[in-house]
Short mmCIF file of C-alpha atoms in Angstrom, two decimals:
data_model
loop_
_atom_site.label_atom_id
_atom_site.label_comp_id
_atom_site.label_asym_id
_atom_site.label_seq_id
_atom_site.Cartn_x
_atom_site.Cartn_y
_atom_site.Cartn_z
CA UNK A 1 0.00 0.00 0.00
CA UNK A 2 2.75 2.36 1.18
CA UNK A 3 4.25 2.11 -2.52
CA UNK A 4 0.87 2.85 -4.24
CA UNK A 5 0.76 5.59 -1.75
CA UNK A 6 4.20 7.32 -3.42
CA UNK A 7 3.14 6.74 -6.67
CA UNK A 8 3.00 9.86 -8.88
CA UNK A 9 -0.02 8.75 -10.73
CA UNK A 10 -2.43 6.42 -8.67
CA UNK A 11 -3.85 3.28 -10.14
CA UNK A 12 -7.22 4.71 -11.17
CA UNK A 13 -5.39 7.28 -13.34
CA UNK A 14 -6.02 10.91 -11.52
CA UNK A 15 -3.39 13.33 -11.58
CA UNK A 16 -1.08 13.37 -8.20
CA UNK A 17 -2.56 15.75 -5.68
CA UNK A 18 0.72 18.82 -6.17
CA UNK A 19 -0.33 18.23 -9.84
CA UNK A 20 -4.38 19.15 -9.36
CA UNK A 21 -3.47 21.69 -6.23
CA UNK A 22 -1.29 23.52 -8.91
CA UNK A 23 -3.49 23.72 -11.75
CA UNK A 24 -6.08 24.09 -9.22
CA UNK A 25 -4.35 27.41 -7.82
CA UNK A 26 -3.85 28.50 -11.58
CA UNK A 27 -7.29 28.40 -12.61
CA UNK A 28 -8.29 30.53 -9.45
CA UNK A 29 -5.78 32.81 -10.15
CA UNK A 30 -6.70 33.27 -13.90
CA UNK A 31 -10.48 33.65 -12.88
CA UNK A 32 -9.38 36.60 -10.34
CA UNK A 33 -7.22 38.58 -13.22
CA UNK A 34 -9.52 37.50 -16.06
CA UNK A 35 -10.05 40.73 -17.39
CA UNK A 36 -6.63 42.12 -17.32
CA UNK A 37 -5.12 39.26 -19.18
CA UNK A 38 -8.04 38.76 -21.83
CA UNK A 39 -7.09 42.98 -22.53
CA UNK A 40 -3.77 42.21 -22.66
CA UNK A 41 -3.84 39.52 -24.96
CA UNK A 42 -5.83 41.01 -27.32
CA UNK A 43 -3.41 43.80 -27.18
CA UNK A 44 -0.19 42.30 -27.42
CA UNK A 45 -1.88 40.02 -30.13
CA UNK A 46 -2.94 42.78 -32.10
CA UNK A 47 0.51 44.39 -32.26
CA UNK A 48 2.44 40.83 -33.03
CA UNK A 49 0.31 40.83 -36.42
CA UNK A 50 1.02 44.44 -37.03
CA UNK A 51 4.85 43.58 -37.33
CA UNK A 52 4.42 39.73 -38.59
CA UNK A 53 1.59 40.07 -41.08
CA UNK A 54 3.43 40.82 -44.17
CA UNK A 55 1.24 40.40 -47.69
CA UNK A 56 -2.65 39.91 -48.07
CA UNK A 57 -1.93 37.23 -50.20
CA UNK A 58 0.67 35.13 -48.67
CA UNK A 59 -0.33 31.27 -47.77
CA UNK A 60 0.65 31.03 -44.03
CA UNK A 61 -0.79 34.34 -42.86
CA UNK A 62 -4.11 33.12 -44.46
CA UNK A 63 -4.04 29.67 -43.16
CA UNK A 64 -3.68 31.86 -39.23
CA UNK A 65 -6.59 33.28 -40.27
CA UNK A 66 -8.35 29.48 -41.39
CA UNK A 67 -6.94 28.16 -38.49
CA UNK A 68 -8.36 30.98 -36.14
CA UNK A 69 -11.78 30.74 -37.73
CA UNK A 70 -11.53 26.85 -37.22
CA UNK A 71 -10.89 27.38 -33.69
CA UNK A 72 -14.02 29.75 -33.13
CA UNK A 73 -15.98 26.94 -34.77
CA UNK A 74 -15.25 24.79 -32.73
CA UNK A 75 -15.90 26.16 -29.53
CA UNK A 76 -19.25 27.42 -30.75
CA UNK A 77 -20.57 24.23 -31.85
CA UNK A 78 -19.10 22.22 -28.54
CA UNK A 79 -20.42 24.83 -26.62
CA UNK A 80 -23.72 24.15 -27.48
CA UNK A 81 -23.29 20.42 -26.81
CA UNK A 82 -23.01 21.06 -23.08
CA UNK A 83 -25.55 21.66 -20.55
CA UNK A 84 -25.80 24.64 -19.48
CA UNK A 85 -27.54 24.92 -16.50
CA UNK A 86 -26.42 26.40 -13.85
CA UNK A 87 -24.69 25.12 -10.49
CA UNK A 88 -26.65 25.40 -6.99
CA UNK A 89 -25.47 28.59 -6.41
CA UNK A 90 -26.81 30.11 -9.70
CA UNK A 91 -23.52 30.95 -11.16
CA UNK A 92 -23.77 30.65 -14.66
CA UNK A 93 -21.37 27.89 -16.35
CA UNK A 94 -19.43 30.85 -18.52
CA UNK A 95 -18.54 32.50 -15.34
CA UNK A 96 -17.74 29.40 -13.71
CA UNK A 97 -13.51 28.11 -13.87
CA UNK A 98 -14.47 24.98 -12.95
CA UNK A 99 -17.10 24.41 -15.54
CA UNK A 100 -16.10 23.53 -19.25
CA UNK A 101 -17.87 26.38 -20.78
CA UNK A 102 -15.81 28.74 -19.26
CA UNK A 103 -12.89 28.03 -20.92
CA UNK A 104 -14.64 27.59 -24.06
CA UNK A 105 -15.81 30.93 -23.68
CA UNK A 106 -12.24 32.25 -23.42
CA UNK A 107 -10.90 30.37 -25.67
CA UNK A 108 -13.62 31.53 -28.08
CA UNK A 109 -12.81 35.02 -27.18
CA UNK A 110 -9.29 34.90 -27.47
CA UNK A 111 -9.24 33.55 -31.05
CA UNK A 112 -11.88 35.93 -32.36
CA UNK A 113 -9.61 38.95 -30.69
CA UNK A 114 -6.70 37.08 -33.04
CA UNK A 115 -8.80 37.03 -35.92
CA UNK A 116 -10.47 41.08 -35.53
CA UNK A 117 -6.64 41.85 -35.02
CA UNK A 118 -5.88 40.27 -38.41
CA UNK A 119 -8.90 42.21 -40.53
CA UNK A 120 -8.18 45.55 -38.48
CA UNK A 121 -4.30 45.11 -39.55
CA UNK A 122 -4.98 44.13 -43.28
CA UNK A 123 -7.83 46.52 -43.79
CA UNK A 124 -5.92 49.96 -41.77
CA UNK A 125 -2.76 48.94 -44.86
CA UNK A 126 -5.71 49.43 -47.76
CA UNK A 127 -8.34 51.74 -46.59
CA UNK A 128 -8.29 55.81 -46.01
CA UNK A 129 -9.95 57.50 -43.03
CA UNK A 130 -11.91 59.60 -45.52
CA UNK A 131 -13.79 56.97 -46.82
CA UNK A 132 -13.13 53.68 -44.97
CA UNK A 133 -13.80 54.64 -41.93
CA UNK A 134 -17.65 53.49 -41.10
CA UNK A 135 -16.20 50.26 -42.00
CA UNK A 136 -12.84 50.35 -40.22
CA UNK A 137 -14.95 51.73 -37.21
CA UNK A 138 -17.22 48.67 -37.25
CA UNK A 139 -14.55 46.39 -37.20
CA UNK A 140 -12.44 48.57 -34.35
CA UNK A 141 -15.46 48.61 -31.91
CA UNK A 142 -15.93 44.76 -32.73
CA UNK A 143 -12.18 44.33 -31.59
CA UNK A 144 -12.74 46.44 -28.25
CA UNK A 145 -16.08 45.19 -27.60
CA UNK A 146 -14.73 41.62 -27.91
CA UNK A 147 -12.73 42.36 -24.73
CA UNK A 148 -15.76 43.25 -22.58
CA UNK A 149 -19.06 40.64 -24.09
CA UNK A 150 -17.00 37.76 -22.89
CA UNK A 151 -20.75 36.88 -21.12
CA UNK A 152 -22.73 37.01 -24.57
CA UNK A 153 -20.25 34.64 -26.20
CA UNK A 154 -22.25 31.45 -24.43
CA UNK A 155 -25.27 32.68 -26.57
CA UNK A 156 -25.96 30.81 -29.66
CA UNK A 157 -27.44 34.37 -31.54
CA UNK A 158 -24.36 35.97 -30.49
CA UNK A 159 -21.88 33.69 -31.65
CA UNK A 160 -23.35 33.36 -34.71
CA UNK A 161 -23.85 36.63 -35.47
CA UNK A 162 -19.78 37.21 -34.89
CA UNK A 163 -18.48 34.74 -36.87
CA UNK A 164 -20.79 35.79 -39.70
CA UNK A 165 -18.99 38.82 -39.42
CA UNK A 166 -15.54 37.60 -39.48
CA UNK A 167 -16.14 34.42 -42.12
CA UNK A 168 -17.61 37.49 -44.43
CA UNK A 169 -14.76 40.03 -43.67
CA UNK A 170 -12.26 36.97 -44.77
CA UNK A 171 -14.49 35.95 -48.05
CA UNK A 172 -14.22 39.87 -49.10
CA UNK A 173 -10.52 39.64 -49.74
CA UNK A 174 -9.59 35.96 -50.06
CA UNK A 175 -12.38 35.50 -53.25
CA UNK A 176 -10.34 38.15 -55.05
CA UNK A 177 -7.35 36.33 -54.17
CA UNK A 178 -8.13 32.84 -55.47
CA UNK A 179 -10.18 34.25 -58.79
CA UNK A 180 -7.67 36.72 -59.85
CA UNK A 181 -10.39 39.52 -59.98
CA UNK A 182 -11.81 42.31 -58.30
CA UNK A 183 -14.90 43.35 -59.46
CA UNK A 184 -18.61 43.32 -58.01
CA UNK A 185 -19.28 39.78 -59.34
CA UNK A 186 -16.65 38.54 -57.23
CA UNK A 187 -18.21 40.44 -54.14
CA UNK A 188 -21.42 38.95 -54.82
CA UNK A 189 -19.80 35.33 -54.84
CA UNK A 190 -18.05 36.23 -51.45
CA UNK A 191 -21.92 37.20 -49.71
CA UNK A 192 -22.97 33.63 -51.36
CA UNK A 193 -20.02 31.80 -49.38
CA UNK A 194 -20.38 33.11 -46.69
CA UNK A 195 -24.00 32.99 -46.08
CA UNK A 196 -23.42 28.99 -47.46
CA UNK A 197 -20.29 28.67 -44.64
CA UNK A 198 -22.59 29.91 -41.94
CA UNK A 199 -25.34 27.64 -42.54
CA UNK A 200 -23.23 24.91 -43.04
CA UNK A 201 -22.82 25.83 -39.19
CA UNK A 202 -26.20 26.56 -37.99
CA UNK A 203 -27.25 23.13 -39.49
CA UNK A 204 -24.11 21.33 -37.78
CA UNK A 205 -25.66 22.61 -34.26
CA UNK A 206 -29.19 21.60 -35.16
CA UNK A 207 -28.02 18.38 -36.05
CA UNK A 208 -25.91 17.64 -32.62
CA UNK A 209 -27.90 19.69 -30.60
CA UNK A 210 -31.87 20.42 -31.33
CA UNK A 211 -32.62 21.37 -27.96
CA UNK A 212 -30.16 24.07 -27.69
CA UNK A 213 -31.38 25.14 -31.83
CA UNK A 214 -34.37 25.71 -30.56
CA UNK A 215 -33.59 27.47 -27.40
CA UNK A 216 -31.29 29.71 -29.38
CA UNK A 217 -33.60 32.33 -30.67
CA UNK A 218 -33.97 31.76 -34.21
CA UNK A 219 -35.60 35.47 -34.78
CA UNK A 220 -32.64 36.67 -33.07
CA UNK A 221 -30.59 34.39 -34.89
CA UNK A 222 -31.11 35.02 -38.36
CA UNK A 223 -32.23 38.72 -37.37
CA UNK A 224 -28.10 39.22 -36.93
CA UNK A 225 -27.28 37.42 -39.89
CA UNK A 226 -29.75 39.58 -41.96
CA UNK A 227 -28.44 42.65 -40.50
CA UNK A 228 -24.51 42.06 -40.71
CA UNK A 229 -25.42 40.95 -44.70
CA UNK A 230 -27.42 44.08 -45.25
CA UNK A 231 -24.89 46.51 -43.55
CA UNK A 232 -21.82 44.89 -45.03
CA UNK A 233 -23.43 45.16 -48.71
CA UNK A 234 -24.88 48.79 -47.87
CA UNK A 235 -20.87 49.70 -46.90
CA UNK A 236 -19.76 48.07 -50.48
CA UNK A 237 -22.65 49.88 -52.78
CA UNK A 238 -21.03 52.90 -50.93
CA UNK A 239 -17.71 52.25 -51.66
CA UNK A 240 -16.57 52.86 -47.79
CA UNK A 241 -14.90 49.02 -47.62
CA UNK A 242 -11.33 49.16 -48.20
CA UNK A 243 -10.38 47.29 -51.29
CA UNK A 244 -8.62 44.57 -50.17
CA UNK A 245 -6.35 42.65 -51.36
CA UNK A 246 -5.53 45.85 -53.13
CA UNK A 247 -3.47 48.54 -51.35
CA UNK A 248 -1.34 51.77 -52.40
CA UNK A 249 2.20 51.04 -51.11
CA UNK A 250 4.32 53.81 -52.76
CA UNK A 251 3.29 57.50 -54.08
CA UNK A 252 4.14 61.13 -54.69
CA UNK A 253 3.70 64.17 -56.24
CA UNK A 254 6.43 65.23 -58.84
CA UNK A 255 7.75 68.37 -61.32
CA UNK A 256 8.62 65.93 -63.83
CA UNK A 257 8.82 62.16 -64.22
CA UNK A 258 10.21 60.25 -66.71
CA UNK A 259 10.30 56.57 -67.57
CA UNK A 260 13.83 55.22 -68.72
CA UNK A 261 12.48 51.46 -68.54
CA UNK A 262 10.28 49.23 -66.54
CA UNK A 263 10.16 50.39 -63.07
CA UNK A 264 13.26 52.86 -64.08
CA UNK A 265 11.54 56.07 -63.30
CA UNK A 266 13.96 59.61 -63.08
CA UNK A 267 12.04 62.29 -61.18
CA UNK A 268 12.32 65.70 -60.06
CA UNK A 269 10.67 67.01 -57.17
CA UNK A 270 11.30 70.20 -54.37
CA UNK A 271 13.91 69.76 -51.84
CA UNK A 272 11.00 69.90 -48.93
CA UNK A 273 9.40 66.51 -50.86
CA UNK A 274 11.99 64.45 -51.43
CA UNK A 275 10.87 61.74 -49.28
CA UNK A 276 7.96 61.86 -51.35
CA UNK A 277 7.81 58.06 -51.32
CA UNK A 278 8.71 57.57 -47.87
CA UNK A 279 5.90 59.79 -46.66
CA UNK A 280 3.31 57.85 -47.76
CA UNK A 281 4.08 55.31 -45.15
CA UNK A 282 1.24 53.79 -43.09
CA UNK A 283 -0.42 56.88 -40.81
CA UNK A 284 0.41 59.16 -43.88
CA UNK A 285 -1.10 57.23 -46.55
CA UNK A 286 -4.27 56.69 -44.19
CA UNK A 287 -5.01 59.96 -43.16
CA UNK A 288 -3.96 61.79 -46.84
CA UNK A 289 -1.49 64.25 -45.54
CA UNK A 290 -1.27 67.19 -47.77
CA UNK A 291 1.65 68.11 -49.61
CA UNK A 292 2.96 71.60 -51.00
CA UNK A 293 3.98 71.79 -54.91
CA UNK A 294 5.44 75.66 -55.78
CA UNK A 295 4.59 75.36 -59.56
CA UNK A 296 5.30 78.00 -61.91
CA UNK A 297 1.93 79.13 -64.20
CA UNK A 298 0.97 76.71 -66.79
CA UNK A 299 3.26 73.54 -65.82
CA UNK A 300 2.08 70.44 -65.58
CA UNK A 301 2.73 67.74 -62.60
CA UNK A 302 3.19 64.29 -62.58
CA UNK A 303 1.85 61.68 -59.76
CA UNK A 304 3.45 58.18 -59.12
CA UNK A 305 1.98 55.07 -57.38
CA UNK A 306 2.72 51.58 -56.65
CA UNK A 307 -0.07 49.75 -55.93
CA UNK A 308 0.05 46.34 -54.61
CA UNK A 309 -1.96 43.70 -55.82
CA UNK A 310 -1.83 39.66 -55.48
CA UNK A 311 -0.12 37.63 -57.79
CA UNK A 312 -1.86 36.66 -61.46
CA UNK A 313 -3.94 39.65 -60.45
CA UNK A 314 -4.59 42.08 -63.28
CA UNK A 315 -6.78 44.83 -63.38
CA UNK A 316 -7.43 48.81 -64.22
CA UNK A 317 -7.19 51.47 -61.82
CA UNK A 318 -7.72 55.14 -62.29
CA UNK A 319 -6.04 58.44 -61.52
CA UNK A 320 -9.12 60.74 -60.86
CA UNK A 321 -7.37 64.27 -60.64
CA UNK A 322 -9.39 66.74 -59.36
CA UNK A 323 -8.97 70.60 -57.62
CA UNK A 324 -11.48 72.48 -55.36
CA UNK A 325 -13.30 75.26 -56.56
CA UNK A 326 -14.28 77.33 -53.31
CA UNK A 327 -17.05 79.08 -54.78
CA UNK A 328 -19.06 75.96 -55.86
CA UNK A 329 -17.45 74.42 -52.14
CA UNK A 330 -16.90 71.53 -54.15
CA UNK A 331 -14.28 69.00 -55.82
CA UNK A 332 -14.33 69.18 -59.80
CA UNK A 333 -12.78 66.43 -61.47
CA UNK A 334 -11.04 67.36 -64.30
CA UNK A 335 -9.57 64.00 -66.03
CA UNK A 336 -9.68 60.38 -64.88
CA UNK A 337 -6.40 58.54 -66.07
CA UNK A 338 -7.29 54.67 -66.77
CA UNK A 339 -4.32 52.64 -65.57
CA UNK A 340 -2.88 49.05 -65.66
CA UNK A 341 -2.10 47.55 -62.72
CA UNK A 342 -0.46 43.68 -62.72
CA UNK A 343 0.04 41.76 -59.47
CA UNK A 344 2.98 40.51 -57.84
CA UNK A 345 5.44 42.77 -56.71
CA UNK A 346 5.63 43.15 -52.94
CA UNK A 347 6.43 46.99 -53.37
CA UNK A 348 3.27 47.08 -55.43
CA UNK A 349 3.17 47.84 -59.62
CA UNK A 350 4.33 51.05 -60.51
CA UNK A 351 3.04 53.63 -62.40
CA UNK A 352 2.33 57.75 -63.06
CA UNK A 353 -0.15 60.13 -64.90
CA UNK A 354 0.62 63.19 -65.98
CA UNK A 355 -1.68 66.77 -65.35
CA UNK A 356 -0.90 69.52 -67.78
CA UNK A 357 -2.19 73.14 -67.00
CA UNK A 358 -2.37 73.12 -62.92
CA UNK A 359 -3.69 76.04 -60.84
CA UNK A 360 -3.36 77.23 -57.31
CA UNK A 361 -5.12 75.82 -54.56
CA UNK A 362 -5.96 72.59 -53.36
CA UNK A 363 -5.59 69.75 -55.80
CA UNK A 364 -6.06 66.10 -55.37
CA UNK A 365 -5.51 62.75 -56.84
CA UNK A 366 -7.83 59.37 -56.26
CA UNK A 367 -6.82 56.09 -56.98
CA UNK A 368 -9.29 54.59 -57.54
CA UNK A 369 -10.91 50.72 -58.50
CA UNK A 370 -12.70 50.99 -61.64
CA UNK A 371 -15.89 50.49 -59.43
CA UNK A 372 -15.22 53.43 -57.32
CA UNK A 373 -13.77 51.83 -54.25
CA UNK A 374 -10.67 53.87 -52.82
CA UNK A 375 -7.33 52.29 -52.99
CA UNK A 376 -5.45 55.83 -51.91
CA UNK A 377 -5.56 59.66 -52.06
CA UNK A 378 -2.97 62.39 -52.51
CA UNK A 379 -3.68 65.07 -51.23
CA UNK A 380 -1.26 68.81 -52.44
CA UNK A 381 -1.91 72.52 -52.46
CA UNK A 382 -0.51 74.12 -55.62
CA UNK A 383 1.37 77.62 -55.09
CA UNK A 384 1.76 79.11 -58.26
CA UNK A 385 5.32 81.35 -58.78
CA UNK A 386 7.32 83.19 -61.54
CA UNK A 387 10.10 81.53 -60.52
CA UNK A 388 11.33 78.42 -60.62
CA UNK A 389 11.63 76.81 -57.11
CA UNK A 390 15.14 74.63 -56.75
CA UNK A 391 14.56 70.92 -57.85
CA UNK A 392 16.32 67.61 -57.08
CA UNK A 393 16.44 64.92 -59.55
CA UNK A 394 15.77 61.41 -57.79
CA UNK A 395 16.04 57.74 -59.15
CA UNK A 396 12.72 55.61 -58.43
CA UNK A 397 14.00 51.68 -58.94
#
């Protein structure tokens, strides 16, 4: 007796008592700093994709994503396999460490923090604040809101309803990605698999689970999914979603620019814009700084972009040029530049149209889808001289 006694693992196959005290202690401990940890996960999550996430496009940072959205799955369909009654003292299983659905719960919320961090990442990199943001703002208050509806997660409606919302965000840009297109067609086909992935779902849990089906709310149920559908496709016909997989990596305003061979580009810009390119980094690029171009009357000015787009991905985009004429109080376009745009290049494909006859004031350049949708805006005030202001000459490669 005295050996089975010492042994680490006893005969009916329990963990050793130091073993259970330990994880024991842990759990209690995690259920006392819940909060702060769930925050600061989601946090430090969201700034580890920042700096890993590299290209829309690439295979491993999409199969994080699949593997994320897996996860989710999961737990939502497991969750609803359990009972979920409450314990004598009325404590609800989700708020209970030593009930299964707890750690479902967190688990569930973790991975969905992992995947909003993702979207909010590869969205901010192709969408403007002047457009993009009632779309960028849905998906931000998602993201914070995850951190504090950890209670709403053990509801079937609720779960649902989110990973509608993040299957659908995915389908936007991976459907692009996998048919070589971007066009409305290919939006439509992303709505279709998504609404088919999500009922693919919904059937799985009536299957396994009719009691908790029917319990669920179905009005509240496919109330969400109605609304997320009609609100995501109301954002597209209004051109507010960012255009993923598309996204304006390089641009600038110039004096003159010509082409000496493909991607060989000499330029010659003001001594104040000479990091032209570099200035269109991330927080530049999203907000649309404004530049300042001293032009003398009559010359013409020349703007460059590289815009990034997957690979076996061809397409138009278009230069829309246009000033603002204060006494209308509104922007006039005055040409829209069709331009080809071929996939591949990590810095993005490069190319430049060309304004003749430029005025002062405020001018502005879209890039633009040929549907509309935003990819980028520069944003200069023209100052208009006699004299020449001093020039650089710089090499784009």
């Amino acid at each position: 007796m005295s050996q089975l006694c010492n042994d680490p693992i006893s005969t009916s196959g329990h963990l050793p008592i130091p073993v259970k005290s330990f994880l024991l202690r842990l759990r209690r401990l995690y259920g006392r700093f819940e909060r702060p940890i769930s925050s600061l996960s989601i946090v430090g999550g969201f700034l580890f994709d920042a700096l890993a996430l590299r290209r829309v496009d690439v295979f491993w940072d999409n199969l994080w994503v699949v593997a994320h959205l897996a996860i989710v799955t999961a737990c939502a369909v497991w969750i609803n396999l359990l009972d979920d009654s409450a314990d004598e003292s009325g404590t609800r299983p989700e708020a209970n460490p030593r009930r299964l659905h707890f750690w479902l719960v967190n688990v569930m919320q973790f991975f969905f923090g992992g995947i909003l961090s993702v979207y909010l990442v590869f969205y901010f990199r192709s969408g403007t604040i002047a457009t993009s943001w009632p779309f960028l703002s849905l998906l931000a208050l998602t993201f914070i809101a995850n951190g504090s509806l950890k209670r709403r997660f053990a509801r079937l409606w609720f779960q649902i309803a989110l990973l509608f919302l993040a299957i659908y965000a995915f389908a936007i840009y991976m459907m692009p990605i996998l048919l070589h297109e971007v066009s409305t067609r290919v939006f439509w086909l992303s709505s279709a698999a998504s609404v088919a992935a999500i009922a693919a779902i919904l059937l799985t849990v009536a299957v396994l689970s009719r009691r908790r089906f029917a319990e669920g709310r179905g009005r509240f149920v496919f109330g969400s999914l109605a609304g997320i559908l009609v609100i995501v496709n109301g954002l597209y016909y209004l051109n507010v979603i960012p255009p993923l997989p598309l996204s304006l990596k390089e641009a600038g305003v110039y004096h003159s620019l010509v082409a000496k061979g493909p991607g060989d580009y000499t330029a010659t810009v003001e001594p104040h814009n000479t990091n032209a390119l570099a200035s269109i980094d991330f927080l530049a690029r999203f907000f649309a700084f404004t530049e300042t171009v001293h032009i003398t009357p009559g010359e013409s000015l020349a703007v460059y972009t590289a815009v990034f787009a997957p690979t076996a991905l061809s397409m138009k985009i278009i230069h829309e040029w246009q000033y603002y004429d204060p006494t209308r109080g509104a922007w006039i376009t005055r040409h829209r530049v069709p331009l080809t745009v071929v996939g591949g290049r990590g810095g993005g494909y490069r190319t430049f149209s060309r304004e003749s006859g430029i005025t002062a004031g405020r001018w502005r350049v879209n890039v633009e889808t040929q549907t509309g949708r935003l990819i980028g805006r520069l944003n200069f005030n023209a100052i208009v001289q006699n004299e020449e202001p001093p020039l650089l000459q710089e090499i784009i490669t």
